[in-house]
Amino acid sequence: MRTVKAAERAITIILADSNPLVLSALSEIFERDERFSLLATSATTEGFLATVGRAPAQLGIIEWSLPPTGEYA
């Protein structure tokens, strides 16, 4: 359980990876560490960009080979 003070200082993160196992493992790692606050995860570029538009994070961790969208390719 996070304290209010720890939650205020936590680095906000959004994860994007097309591999569900990698996404699940990374999510678990960041959810257990009080230094981070996981805002959202996505398996697609479109989902990641939509999430960032709604809830900007301090850090985005994105799969190196995540397929681009048509708009940003």
mmCIF file of N, CA, C and O in Angstrom:
data_model
loop_
_atom_site.group_PDB
_atom_site.id
_atom_site.type_symbol
_atom_site.label_atom_id
_atom_site.label_comp_id
_atom_site.label_asym_id
_atom_site.label_seq_id
_atom_site.Cartn_x
_atom_site.Cartn_y
_atom_site.Cartn_z
ATOM 1 N N MET A 1 0.837 -1.188 0.000
ATOM 2 C CA MET A 1 0.000 0.000 0.000
ATOM 3 C C MET A 1 0.880 1.249 0.000
ATOM 4 O O MET A 1 1.804 1.364 0.783
ATOM 5 N N ARG A 2 0.589 2.154 -0.884
ATOM 6 C CA ARG A 2 1.359 3.385 -0.994
ATOM 7 C C ARG A 2 0.850 4.445 -0.034
ATOM 8 O O ARG A 2 -0.347 4.598 0.147
ATOM 9 N N THR A 3 1.783 5.191 0.507
ATOM 10 C CA THR A 3 1.381 6.330 1.321
ATOM 11 C C THR A 3 1.079 7.491 0.383
ATOM 12 O O THR A 3 1.481 7.496 -0.776
ATOM 13 N N VAL A 4 0.377 8.485 0.886
ATOM 14 C CA VAL A 4 0.046 9.649 0.065
ATOM 15 C C VAL A 4 1.322 10.346 -0.371
ATOM 16 O O VAL A 4 1.471 10.727 -1.532
ATOM 17 N N LYS A 5 2.278 10.478 0.530
ATOM 18 C CA LYS A 5 3.524 11.154 0.213
ATOM 19 C C LYS A 5 4.282 10.412 -0.894
ATOM 20 O O LYS A 5 4.807 11.008 -1.817
ATOM 21 N N ALA A 6 4.337 9.084 -0.820
ATOM 22 C CA ALA A 6 5.023 8.289 -1.844
ATOM 23 C C ALA A 6 4.321 8.419 -3.187
ATOM 24 O O ALA A 6 4.961 8.510 -4.232
ATOM 25 N N ALA A 7 2.997 8.440 -3.193
ATOM 26 C CA ALA A 7 2.237 8.560 -4.433
ATOM 27 C C ALA A 7 2.461 9.918 -5.090
ATOM 28 O O ALA A 7 2.500 10.024 -6.306
ATOM 29 N N GLU A 8 2.636 10.962 -4.282
ATOM 30 C CA GLU A 8 2.867 12.298 -4.827
ATOM 31 C C GLU A 8 4.225 12.401 -5.497
ATOM 32 O O GLU A 8 4.393 13.145 -6.451
ATOM 33 N N ARG A 9 5.207 11.663 -5.014
ATOM 34 C CA ARG A 9 6.563 11.715 -5.570
ATOM 35 C C ARG A 9 6.794 10.663 -6.644
ATOM 36 O O ARG A 9 7.830 10.664 -7.300
ATOM 37 N N ALA A 10 5.877 9.765 -6.832
ATOM 38 C CA ALA A 10 6.059 8.657 -7.764
ATOM 39 C C ALA A 10 6.195 9.155 -9.205
ATOM 40 O O ALA A 10 5.530 10.101 -9.608
ATOM 41 N N ILE A 11 7.069 8.503 -9.955
ATOM 42 C CA ILE A 11 7.247 8.798 -11.376
ATOM 43 C C ILE A 11 6.098 8.121 -12.131
ATOM 44 O O ILE A 11 5.897 6.916 -12.008
ATOM 45 N N THR A 12 5.358 8.897 -12.900
ATOM 46 C CA THR A 12 4.222 8.345 -13.634
ATOM 47 C C THR A 12 4.708 7.708 -14.943
ATOM 48 O O THR A 12 5.542 8.272 -15.653
ATOM 49 N N ILE A 13 4.165 6.514 -15.242
ATOM 50 C CA ILE A 13 4.627 5.717 -16.373
ATOM 51 C C ILE A 13 3.449 5.207 -17.201
ATOM 52 O O ILE A 13 2.413 4.841 -16.651
ATOM 53 N N ILE A 14 3.667 5.141 -18.515
ATOM 54 C CA ILE A 14 2.766 4.446 -19.429
ATOM 55 C C ILE A 14 3.614 3.436 -20.193
ATOM 56 O O ILE A 14 4.683 3.779 -20.695
ATOM 57 N N LEU A 15 3.146 2.199 -20.275
ATOM 58 C CA LEU A 15 3.868 1.128 -20.967
ATOM 59 C C LEU A 15 3.182 0.778 -22.279
ATOM 60 O O LEU A 15 1.956 0.764 -22.354
ATOM 61 N N ALA A 16 3.988 0.446 -23.294
ATOM 62 C CA ALA A 16 3.444 -0.029 -24.573
ATOM 63 C C ALA A 16 4.323 -1.159 -25.092
ATOM 64 O O ALA A 16 5.517 -0.989 -25.277
ATOM 65 N N ASP A 17 3.721 -2.316 -25.296
ATOM 66 C CA ASP A 17 4.433 -3.466 -25.849
ATOM 67 C C ASP A 17 3.403 -4.406 -26.469
ATOM 68 O O ASP A 17 2.347 -4.646 -25.880
ATOM 69 N N SER A 18 3.722 -4.923 -27.641
ATOM 70 C CA SER A 18 2.769 -5.800 -28.334
ATOM 71 C C SER A 18 2.770 -7.222 -27.775
ATOM 72 O O SER A 18 1.844 -7.988 -28.025
ATOM 73 N N ASN A 19 3.794 -7.577 -27.002
ATOM 74 C CA ASN A 19 3.868 -8.910 -26.409
ATOM 75 C C ASN A 19 3.160 -8.895 -25.052
ATOM 76 O O ASN A 19 3.606 -8.213 -24.128
ATOM 77 N N PRO A 20 2.075 -9.637 -24.899
ATOM 78 C CA PRO A 20 1.320 -9.601 -23.639
ATOM 79 C C PRO A 20 2.125 -10.084 -22.432
ATOM 80 O O PRO A 20 1.910 -9.601 -21.324
ATOM 81 N N LEU A 21 3.057 -11.000 -22.632
ATOM 82 C CA LEU A 21 3.872 -11.472 -21.510
ATOM 83 C C LEU A 21 4.822 -10.385 -21.015
ATOM 84 O O LEU A 21 4.989 -10.192 -19.811
ATOM 85 N N VAL A 22 5.444 -9.670 -21.940
ATOM 86 C CA VAL A 22 6.341 -8.579 -21.576
ATOM 87 C C VAL A 22 5.549 -7.475 -20.889
ATOM 88 O O VAL A 22 5.964 -6.946 -19.847
ATOM 89 N N LEU A 23 4.414 -7.123 -21.451
ATOM 90 C CA LEU A 23 3.578 -6.071 -20.880
ATOM 91 C C LEU A 23 3.127 -6.435 -19.463
ATOM 92 O O LEU A 23 3.173 -5.608 -18.550
ATOM 93 N N SER A 24 2.743 -7.687 -19.266
ATOM 94 C CA SER A 24 2.320 -8.146 -17.950
ATOM 95 C C SER A 24 3.471 -8.125 -16.945
ATOM 96 O O SER A 24 3.312 -7.668 -15.803
ATOM 97 N N ALA A 25 4.641 -8.589 -17.368
ATOM 98 C CA ALA A 25 5.800 -8.623 -16.464
ATOM 99 C C ALA A 25 6.247 -7.215 -16.076
ATOM 100 O O ALA A 25 6.499 -6.937 -14.895
ATOM 101 N N LEU A 26 6.329 -6.320 -17.053
ATOM 102 C CA LEU A 26 6.721 -4.945 -16.753
ATOM 103 C C LEU A 26 5.691 -4.260 -15.857
ATOM 104 O O LEU A 26 6.043 -3.526 -14.934
ATOM 105 N N SER A 27 4.432 -4.508 -16.124
ATOM 106 C CA SER A 27 3.366 -3.927 -15.300
ATOM 107 C C SER A 27 3.521 -4.354 -13.844
ATOM 108 O O SER A 27 3.428 -3.531 -12.928
ATOM 109 N N GLU A 28 3.757 -5.623 -13.646
ATOM 110 C CA GLU A 28 3.902 -6.138 -12.284
ATOM 111 C C GLU A 28 5.106 -5.522 -11.572
ATOM 112 O O GLU A 28 5.029 -5.153 -10.407
ATOM 113 N N ILE A 29 6.205 -5.391 -12.290
ATOM 114 C CA ILE A 29 7.408 -4.793 -11.699
ATOM 115 C C ILE A 29 7.130 -3.367 -11.239
ATOM 116 O O ILE A 29 7.452 -2.992 -10.107
ATOM 117 N N PHE A 30 6.528 -2.562 -12.115
ATOM 118 C CA PHE A 30 6.296 -1.166 -11.771
ATOM 119 C C PHE A 30 5.182 -0.991 -10.735
ATOM 120 O O PHE A 30 5.225 -0.052 -9.942
ATOM 121 N N GLU A 31 4.198 -1.861 -10.729
ATOM 122 C CA GLU A 31 3.130 -1.755 -9.737
ATOM 123 C C GLU A 31 3.635 -2.081 -8.325
ATOM 124 O O GLU A 31 3.098 -1.576 -7.350
ATOM 125 N N ARG A 32 4.650 -2.909 -8.220
ATOM 126 C CA ARG A 32 5.188 -3.290 -6.901
ATOM 127 C C ARG A 32 6.169 -2.272 -6.334
ATOM 128 O O ARG A 32 6.481 -2.312 -5.157
ATOM 129 N N ASP A 33 6.675 -1.396 -7.162
ATOM 130 C CA ASP A 33 7.698 -0.436 -6.734
ATOM 131 C C ASP A 33 7.049 0.909 -6.426
ATOM 132 O O ASP A 33 6.475 1.546 -7.311
ATOM 133 N N GLU A 34 7.151 1.360 -5.207
ATOM 134 C CA GLU A 34 6.506 2.601 -4.779
ATOM 135 C C GLU A 34 7.079 3.845 -5.455
ATOM 136 O O GLU A 34 6.460 4.900 -5.412
ATOM 137 N N ARG A 35 8.229 3.726 -6.072
ATOM 138 C CA ARG A 35 8.819 4.887 -6.742
ATOM 139 C C ARG A 35 8.102 5.221 -8.045
ATOM 140 O O ARG A 35 8.308 6.291 -8.609
ATOM 141 N N PHE A 36 7.244 4.301 -8.513
ATOM 142 C CA PHE A 36 6.564 4.472 -9.787
ATOM 143 C C PHE A 36 5.054 4.374 -9.618
ATOM 144 O O PHE A 36 4.558 3.685 -8.754
ATOM 145 N N SER A 37 4.355 5.058 -10.516
ATOM 146 C CA SER A 37 2.906 4.973 -10.577
ATOM 147 C C SER A 37 2.533 4.635 -12.017
ATOM 148 O O SER A 37 2.694 5.471 -12.921
ATOM 149 N N LEU A 38 2.073 3.417 -12.246
ATOM 150 C CA LEU A 38 1.711 2.974 -13.585
ATOM 151 C C LEU A 38 0.325 3.508 -13.928
ATOM 152 O O LEU A 38 -0.670 3.136 -13.319
ATOM 153 N N LEU A 39 0.269 4.403 -14.915
ATOM 154 C CA LEU A 39 -1.003 5.011 -15.308
ATOM 155 C C LEU A 39 -1.791 4.133 -16.254
ATOM 156 O O LEU A 39 -3.015 4.051 -16.156
ATOM 157 N N ALA A 40 -1.092 3.506 -17.208
ATOM 158 C CA ALA A 40 -1.797 2.712 -18.218
ATOM 159 C C ALA A 40 -0.821 1.828 -18.979
ATOM 160 O O ALA A 40 0.387 2.050 -18.952
ATOM 161 N N THR A 41 -1.389 0.842 -19.668
ATOM 162 C CA THR A 41 -0.615 -0.005 -20.568
ATOM 163 C C THR A 41 -1.349 -0.073 -21.904
ATOM 164 O O THR A 41 -2.562 0.147 -21.968
ATOM 165 N N SER A 42 -0.603 -0.390 -22.949
ATOM 166 C CA SER A 42 -1.199 -0.516 -24.269
ATOM 167 C C SER A 42 -0.413 -1.533 -25.079
ATOM 168 O O SER A 42 0.798 -1.651 -24.936
ATOM 169 N N ALA A 43 -1.108 -2.232 -25.966
ATOM 170 C CA ALA A 43 -0.460 -3.196 -26.848
ATOM 171 C C ALA A 43 -0.268 -2.628 -28.250
ATOM 172 O O ALA A 43 0.285 -3.287 -29.116
ATOM 173 N N THR A 44 -0.725 -1.388 -28.470
ATOM 174 C CA THR A 44 -0.623 -0.785 -29.801
ATOM 175 C C THR A 44 -0.105 0.649 -29.712
ATOM 176 O O THR A 44 -0.237 1.304 -28.678
ATOM 177 N N THR A 45 0.421 1.118 -30.830
ATOM 178 C CA THR A 45 0.874 2.507 -30.908
ATOM 179 C C THR A 45 -0.300 3.462 -30.752
ATOM 180 O O THR A 45 -0.216 4.461 -30.036
ATOM 181 N N GLU A 46 -1.406 3.138 -31.415
ATOM 182 C CA GLU A 46 -2.594 3.985 -31.331
ATOM 183 C C GLU A 46 -3.084 4.121 -29.889
ATOM 184 O O GLU A 46 -3.426 5.209 -29.439
ATOM 185 N N GLY A 47 -3.110 3.004 -29.181
ATOM 186 C CA GLY A 47 -3.540 3.020 -27.787
ATOM 187 C C GLY A 47 -2.610 3.834 -26.909
ATOM 188 O O GLY A 47 -3.050 4.584 -26.041
ATOM 189 N N PHE A 48 -1.323 3.701 -27.150
ATOM 190 C CA PHE A 48 -0.336 4.468 -26.383
ATOM 191 C C PHE A 48 -0.530 5.965 -26.607
ATOM 192 O O PHE A 48 -0.590 6.742 -25.655
ATOM 193 N N LEU A 49 -0.639 6.379 -27.876
ATOM 194 C CA LEU A 49 -0.803 7.799 -28.180
ATOM 195 C C LEU A 49 -2.110 8.357 -27.629
ATOM 196 O O LEU A 49 -2.152 9.491 -27.137
ATOM 197 N N ALA A 50 -3.168 7.585 -27.683
ATOM 198 C CA ALA A 50 -4.449 8.026 -27.123
ATOM 199 C C ALA A 50 -4.348 8.200 -25.611
ATOM 200 O O ALA A 50 -4.865 9.168 -25.055
ATOM 201 N N THR A 51 -3.661 7.274 -24.969
ATOM 202 C CA THR A 51 -3.508 7.353 -23.514
ATOM 203 C C THR A 51 -2.676 8.557 -23.110
ATOM 204 O O THR A 51 -3.014 9.274 -22.173
ATOM 205 N N VAL A 52 -1.589 8.794 -23.826
ATOM 206 C CA VAL A 52 -0.740 9.952 -23.528
ATOM 207 C C VAL A 52 -1.520 11.245 -23.706
ATOM 208 O O VAL A 52 -1.336 12.194 -22.944
ATOM 209 N N GLY A 53 -2.417 11.274 -24.684
ATOM 210 C CA GLY A 53 -3.244 12.460 -24.896
ATOM 211 C C GLY A 53 -4.204 12.731 -23.751
ATOM 212 O O GLY A 53 -4.502 13.877 -23.437
ATOM 213 N N ARG A 54 -4.687 11.667 -23.109
ATOM 214 C CA ARG A 54 -5.639 11.814 -21.996
ATOM 215 C C ARG A 54 -4.948 11.967 -20.648
ATOM 216 O O ARG A 54 -5.441 12.671 -19.776
ATOM 217 N N ALA A 55 -3.837 11.265 -20.465
ATOM 218 C CA ALA A 55 -3.163 11.252 -19.155
ATOM 219 C C ALA A 55 -1.656 11.299 -19.358
ATOM 220 O O ALA A 55 -0.997 10.267 -19.352
ATOM 221 N N PRO A 56 -1.101 12.485 -19.600
ATOM 222 C CA PRO A 56 0.339 12.589 -19.820
ATOM 223 C C PRO A 56 1.139 12.004 -18.653
ATOM 224 O O PRO A 56 0.786 12.188 -17.498
ATOM 225 N N ALA A 57 2.183 11.282 -18.995
ATOM 226 C CA ALA A 57 3.044 10.655 -17.991
ATOM 227 C C ALA A 57 4.432 11.273 -18.067
ATOM 228 O O ALA A 57 4.801 11.880 -19.077
ATOM 229 N N GLN A 58 5.198 11.093 -17.004
ATOM 230 C CA GLN A 58 6.567 11.568 -17.004
ATOM 231 C C GLN A 58 7.470 10.663 -17.832
ATOM 232 O O GLN A 58 8.493 11.103 -18.349
ATOM 233 N N LEU A 59 7.101 9.394 -17.958
ATOM 234 C CA LEU A 59 7.944 8.419 -18.642
ATOM 235 C C LEU A 59 7.081 7.465 -19.460
ATOM 236 O O LEU A 59 6.069 6.966 -18.977
ATOM 237 N N GLY A 60 7.479 7.238 -20.700
ATOM 238 C CA GLY A 60 6.822 6.248 -21.545
ATOM 239 C C GLY A 60 7.835 5.171 -21.889
ATOM 240 O O GLY A 60 8.921 5.483 -22.369
ATOM 241 N N ILE A 61 7.498 3.931 -21.642
ATOM 242 C CA ILE A 61 8.361 2.815 -21.983
ATOM 243 C C ILE A 61 7.677 2.077 -23.121
ATOM 244 O O ILE A 61 6.597 1.522 -22.958
ATOM 245 N N ILE A 62 8.337 2.109 -24.291
ATOM 246 C CA ILE A 62 7.708 1.645 -25.519
ATOM 247 C C ILE A 62 8.577 0.571 -26.165
ATOM 248 O O ILE A 62 9.795 0.718 -26.259
ATOM 249 N N GLU A 63 7.944 -0.476 -26.636
ATOM 250 C CA GLU A 63 8.642 -1.531 -27.370
ATOM 251 C C GLU A 63 9.395 -0.926 -28.550
ATOM 252 O O GLU A 63 8.847 -0.124 -29.309
ATOM 253 N N TRP A 64 10.639 -1.313 -28.715
ATOM 254 C CA TRP A 64 11.475 -0.773 -29.779
ATOM 255 C C TRP A 64 10.854 -1.001 -31.153
ATOM 256 O O TRP A 64 10.903 -0.136 -32.022
ATOM 257 N N SER A 65 10.269 -2.153 -31.372
ATOM 258 C CA SER A 65 9.728 -2.481 -32.686
ATOM 259 C C SER A 65 8.205 -2.425 -32.744
ATOM 260 O O SER A 65 7.581 -3.077 -33.581
ATOM 261 N N LEU A 66 7.593 -1.639 -31.870
ATOM 262 C CA LEU A 66 6.139 -1.469 -31.899
ATOM 263 C C LEU A 66 5.734 -0.864 -33.236
ATOM 264 O O LEU A 66 6.259 0.189 -33.619
ATOM 265 N N PRO A 67 4.865 -1.510 -33.987
ATOM 266 C CA PRO A 67 4.507 -1.002 -35.321
ATOM 267 C C PRO A 67 3.927 0.406 -35.239
ATOM 268 O O PRO A 67 3.090 0.693 -34.387
ATOM 269 N N PRO A 68 4.385 1.298 -36.125
ATOM 270 C CA PRO A 68 3.853 2.672 -36.115
ATOM 271 C C PRO A 68 2.434 2.719 -36.664
ATOM 272 O O PRO A 68 1.980 1.789 -37.335
ATOM 273 N N THR A 69 1.768 3.818 -36.399
ATOM 274 C CA THR A 69 0.446 4.028 -36.977
ATOM 275 C C THR A 69 0.628 4.597 -38.362
ATOM 276 O O THR A 69 1.695 5.104 -38.704
ATOM 277 N N GLY A 70 -0.406 4.579 -39.160
ATOM 278 C CA GLY A 70 -0.325 5.150 -40.486
ATOM 279 C C GLY A 70 -0.054 6.637 -40.459
ATOM 280 O O GLY A 70 0.660 7.184 -41.283
ATOM 281 N N GLU A 71 -0.609 7.312 -39.448
ATOM 282 C CA GLU A 71 -0.487 8.763 -39.340
ATOM 283 C C GLU A 71 0.935 9.182 -38.998
ATOM 284 O O GLU A 71 1.413 10.218 -39.431
ATOM 285 N N TYR A 72 1.632 8.384 -38.197
ATOM 286 C CA TYR A 72 2.949 8.774 -37.712
ATOM 287 C C TYR A 72 4.079 8.018 -38.383
ATOM 288 O O TYR A 72 5.226 8.188 -38.028
ATOM 289 N N ALA A 73 3.788 7.137 -39.319
ATOM 290 C CA ALA A 73 4.817 6.310 -39.958
ATOM 291 C C ALA A 73 5.742 7.124 -40.819
ATOM 292 O O ALA A 73 5.460 8.148 -41.316
#
